[in-house]
Short mmCIF file of C-alpha atoms in Angstrom, two decimals:
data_model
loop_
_atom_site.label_atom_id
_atom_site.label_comp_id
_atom_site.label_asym_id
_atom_site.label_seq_id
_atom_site.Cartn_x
_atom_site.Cartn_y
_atom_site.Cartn_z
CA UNK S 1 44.64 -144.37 -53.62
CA UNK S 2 46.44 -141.07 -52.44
CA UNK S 3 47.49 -140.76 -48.64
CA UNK S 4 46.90 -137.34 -46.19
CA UNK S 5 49.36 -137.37 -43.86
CA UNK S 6 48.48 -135.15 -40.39
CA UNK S 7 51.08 -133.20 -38.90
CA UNK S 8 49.21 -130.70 -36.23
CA UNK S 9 46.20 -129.60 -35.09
CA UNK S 10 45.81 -126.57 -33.94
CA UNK S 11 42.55 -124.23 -32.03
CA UNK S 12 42.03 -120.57 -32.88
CA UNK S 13 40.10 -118.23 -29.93
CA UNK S 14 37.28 -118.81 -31.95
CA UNK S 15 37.07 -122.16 -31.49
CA UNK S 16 38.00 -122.84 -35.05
CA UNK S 17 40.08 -126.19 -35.84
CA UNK S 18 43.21 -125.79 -37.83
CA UNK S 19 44.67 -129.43 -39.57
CA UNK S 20 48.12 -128.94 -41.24
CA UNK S 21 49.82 -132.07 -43.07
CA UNK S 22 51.08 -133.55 -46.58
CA UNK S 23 48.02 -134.53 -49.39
CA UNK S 24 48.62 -137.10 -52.24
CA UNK S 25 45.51 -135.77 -53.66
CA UNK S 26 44.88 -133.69 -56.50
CA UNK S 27 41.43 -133.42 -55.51
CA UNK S 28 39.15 -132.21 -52.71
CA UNK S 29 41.65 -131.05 -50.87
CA UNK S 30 41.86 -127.43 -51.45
CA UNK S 31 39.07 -124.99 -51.97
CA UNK S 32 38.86 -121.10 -51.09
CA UNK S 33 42.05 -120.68 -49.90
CA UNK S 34 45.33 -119.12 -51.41
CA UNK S 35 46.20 -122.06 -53.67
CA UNK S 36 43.63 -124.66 -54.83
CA UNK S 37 45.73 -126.68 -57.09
CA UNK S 38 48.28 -129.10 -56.10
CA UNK S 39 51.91 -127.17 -56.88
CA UNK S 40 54.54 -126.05 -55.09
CA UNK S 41 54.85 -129.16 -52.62
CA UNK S 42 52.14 -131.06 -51.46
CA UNK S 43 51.56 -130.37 -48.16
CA UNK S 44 47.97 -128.48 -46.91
CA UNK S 45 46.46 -126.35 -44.25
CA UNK S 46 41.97 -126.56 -43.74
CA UNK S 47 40.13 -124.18 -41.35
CA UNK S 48 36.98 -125.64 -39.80
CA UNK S 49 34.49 -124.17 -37.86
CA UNK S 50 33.64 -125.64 -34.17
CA UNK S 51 30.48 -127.79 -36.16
CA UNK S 52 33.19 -129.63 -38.59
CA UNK S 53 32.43 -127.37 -41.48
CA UNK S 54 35.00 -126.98 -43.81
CA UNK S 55 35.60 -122.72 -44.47
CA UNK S 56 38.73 -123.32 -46.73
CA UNK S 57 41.87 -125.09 -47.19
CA UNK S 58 44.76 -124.49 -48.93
CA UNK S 59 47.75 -126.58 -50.55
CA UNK S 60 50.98 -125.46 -49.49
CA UNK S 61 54.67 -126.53 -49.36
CA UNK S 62 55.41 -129.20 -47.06
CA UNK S 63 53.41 -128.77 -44.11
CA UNK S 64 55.15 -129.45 -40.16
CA UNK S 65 53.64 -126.80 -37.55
CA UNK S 66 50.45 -124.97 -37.59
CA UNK S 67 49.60 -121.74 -35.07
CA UNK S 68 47.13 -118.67 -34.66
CA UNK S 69 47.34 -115.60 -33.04
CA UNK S 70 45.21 -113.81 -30.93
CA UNK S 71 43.84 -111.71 -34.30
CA UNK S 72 42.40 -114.86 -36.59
CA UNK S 73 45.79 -115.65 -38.35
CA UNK S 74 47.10 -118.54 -39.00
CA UNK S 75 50.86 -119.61 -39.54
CA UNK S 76 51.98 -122.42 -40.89
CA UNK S 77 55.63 -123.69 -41.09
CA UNK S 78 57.58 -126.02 -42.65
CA UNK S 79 60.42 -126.93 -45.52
CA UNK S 80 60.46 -126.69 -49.21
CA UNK S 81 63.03 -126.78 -52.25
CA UNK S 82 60.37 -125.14 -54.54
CA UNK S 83 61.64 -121.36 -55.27
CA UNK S 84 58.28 -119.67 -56.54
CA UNK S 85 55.16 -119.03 -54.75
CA UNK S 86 56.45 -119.95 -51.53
CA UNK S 87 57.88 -116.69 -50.08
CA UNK S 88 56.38 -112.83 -50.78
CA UNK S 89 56.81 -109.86 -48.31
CA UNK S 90 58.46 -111.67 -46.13
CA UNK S 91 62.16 -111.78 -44.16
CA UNK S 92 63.25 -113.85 -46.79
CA UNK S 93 62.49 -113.71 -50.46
CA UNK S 94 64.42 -115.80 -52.11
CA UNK S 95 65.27 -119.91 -51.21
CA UNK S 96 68.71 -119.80 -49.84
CA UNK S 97 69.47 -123.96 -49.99
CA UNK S 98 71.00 -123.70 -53.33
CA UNK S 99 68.77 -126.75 -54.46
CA UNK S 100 68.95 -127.97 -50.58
CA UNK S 101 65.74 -127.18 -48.58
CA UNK S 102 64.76 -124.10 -46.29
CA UNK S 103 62.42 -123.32 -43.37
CA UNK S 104 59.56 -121.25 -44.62
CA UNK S 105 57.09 -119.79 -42.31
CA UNK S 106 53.56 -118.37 -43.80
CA UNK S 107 50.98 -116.01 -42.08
CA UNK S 108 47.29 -116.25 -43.93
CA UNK S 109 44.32 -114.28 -42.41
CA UNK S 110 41.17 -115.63 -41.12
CA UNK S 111 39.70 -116.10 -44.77
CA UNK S 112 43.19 -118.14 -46.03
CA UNK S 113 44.46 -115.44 -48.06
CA UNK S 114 48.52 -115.29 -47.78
CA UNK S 115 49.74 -111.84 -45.77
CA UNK S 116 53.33 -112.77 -46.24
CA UNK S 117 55.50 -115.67 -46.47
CA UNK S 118 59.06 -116.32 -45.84
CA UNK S 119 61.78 -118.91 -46.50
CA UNK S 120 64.53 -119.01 -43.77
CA UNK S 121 67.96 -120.54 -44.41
CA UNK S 122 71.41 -120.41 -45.65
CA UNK S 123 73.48 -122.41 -47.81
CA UNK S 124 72.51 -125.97 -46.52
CA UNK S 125 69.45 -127.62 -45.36
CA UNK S 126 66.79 -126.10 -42.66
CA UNK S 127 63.86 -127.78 -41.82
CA UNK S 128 60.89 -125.59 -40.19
CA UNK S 129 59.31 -127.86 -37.26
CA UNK S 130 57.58 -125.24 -35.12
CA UNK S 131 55.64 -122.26 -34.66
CA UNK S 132 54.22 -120.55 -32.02
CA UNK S 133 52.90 -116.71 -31.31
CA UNK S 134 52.98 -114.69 -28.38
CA UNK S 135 49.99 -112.27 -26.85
CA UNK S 136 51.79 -109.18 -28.72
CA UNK S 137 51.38 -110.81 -32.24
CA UNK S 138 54.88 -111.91 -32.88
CA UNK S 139 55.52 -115.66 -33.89
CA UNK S 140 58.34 -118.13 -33.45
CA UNK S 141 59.84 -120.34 -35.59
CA UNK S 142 61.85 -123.29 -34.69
CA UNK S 143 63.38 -126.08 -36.42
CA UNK S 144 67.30 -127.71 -37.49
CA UNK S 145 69.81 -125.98 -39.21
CA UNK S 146 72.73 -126.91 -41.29
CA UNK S 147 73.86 -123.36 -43.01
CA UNK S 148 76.78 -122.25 -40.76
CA UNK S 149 75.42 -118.63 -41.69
CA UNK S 150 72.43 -116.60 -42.44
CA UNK S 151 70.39 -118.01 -39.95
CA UNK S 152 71.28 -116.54 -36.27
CA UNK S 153 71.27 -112.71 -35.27
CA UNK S 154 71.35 -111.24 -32.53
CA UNK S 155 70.41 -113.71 -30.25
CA UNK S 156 72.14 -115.98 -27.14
CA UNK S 157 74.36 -118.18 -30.33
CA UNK S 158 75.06 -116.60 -33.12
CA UNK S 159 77.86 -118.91 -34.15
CA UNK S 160 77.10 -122.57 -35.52
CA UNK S 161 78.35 -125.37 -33.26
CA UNK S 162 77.11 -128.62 -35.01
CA UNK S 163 79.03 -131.10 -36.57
CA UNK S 164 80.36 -131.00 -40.61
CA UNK S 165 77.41 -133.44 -41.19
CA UNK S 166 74.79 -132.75 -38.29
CA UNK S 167 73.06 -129.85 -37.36
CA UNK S 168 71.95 -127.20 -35.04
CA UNK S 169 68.43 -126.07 -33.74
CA UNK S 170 67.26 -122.45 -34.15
CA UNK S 171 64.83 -120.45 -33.06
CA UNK S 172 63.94 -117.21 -34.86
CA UNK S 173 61.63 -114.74 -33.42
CA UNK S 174 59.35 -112.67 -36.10
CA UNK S 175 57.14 -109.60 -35.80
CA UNK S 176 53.60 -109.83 -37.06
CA UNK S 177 54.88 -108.38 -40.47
CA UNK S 178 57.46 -111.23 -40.92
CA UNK S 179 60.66 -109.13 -40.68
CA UNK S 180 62.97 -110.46 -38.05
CA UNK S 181 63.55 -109.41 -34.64
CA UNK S 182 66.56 -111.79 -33.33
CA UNK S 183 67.90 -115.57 -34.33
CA UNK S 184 69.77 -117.93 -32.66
CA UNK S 185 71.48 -121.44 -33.33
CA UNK S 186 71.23 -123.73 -29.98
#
């Protein structure tokens, strides 16, 4: 027995249906997409047409938020603690937690190959909860923050306010190449 776990659903202008969510399975999960073997966390993200047709799925790290764009790409977001094969082209190359976990956010194209991925934290614990994307291409990520740096820039609170042992929410704002535009703690 292995439990799927569903964390969004999501429609593309296509009228494709996007699931996003945690696997237990090894098997039947993934096919076609960017990674077809469990690794790397366990979470997942499946494309199906408007008939219920399965076009690909991938695994991924652990799975929250799922969004597309007005081009056909997808963006999934979430955390991980796993520092290879998660992030590549992206803001941020490198996990940051220091064995704690960090936000990543990943853009795949219409056919689930990976255009870029990125972690996003600092020395503590962020957890990636949402994404969104805006008519000119550019996608948000939200989620809670612990680091006390690296994570805001440039936007309305750059300094952390949360407690030694709580957090703060963030919301960064990307471009549709995954560098980013402006940060803030809230």
């Amino acid at each position: 027995y292995s439990s799927v776990s569903l964390t969004q659903i999501c429609l593309d202008a296509s009228g494709n249906v996007f699931l996003s969510g945690t696997a237990g399975s090894t098997t039947g999960m993934a096919s076609g997409g960017f990674q077809n073997t469990l690794g790397g966390g366990n979470g997942f993200l499946v494309k199906f047409n408007s008939g219920g047709t399965r076009l690909w799925a991938t695994y991924y790290a652990n799975a929250n938020a799922v969004a597309t764009d007005i081009y056909g790409n997808v963006y999934l977001a979430g955390t991980s603690n796993i520092s290879t094969g998660i992030a590549s082209g992206g803001f941020q190359n490198t996990l940051g937690g220091g064995g704690f976990w960090d936000a990543f956010l990943v853009k795949f194209d219409a056919g689930g190959s990976r255009l870029w991925g990125t972690y996003y934290g600092g020395a503590a614990e962020e957890r990636g909860q949402s994404v969104i994307t805006d008519a000119s291409g550019n996608v948000y990520l939200a989620g809670a923050a612990r680091s006390t740096s690296g994570i805001a820039s440039g936007g309305f609170q750059n300094i952390y306010g949360g407690p030694p042992f709580g957090h703060d929410d963030f919301l960064v704002k990307f471009d549709s190449n995954g560098g980013r535009l402006w940060a803030t703690y809230y």
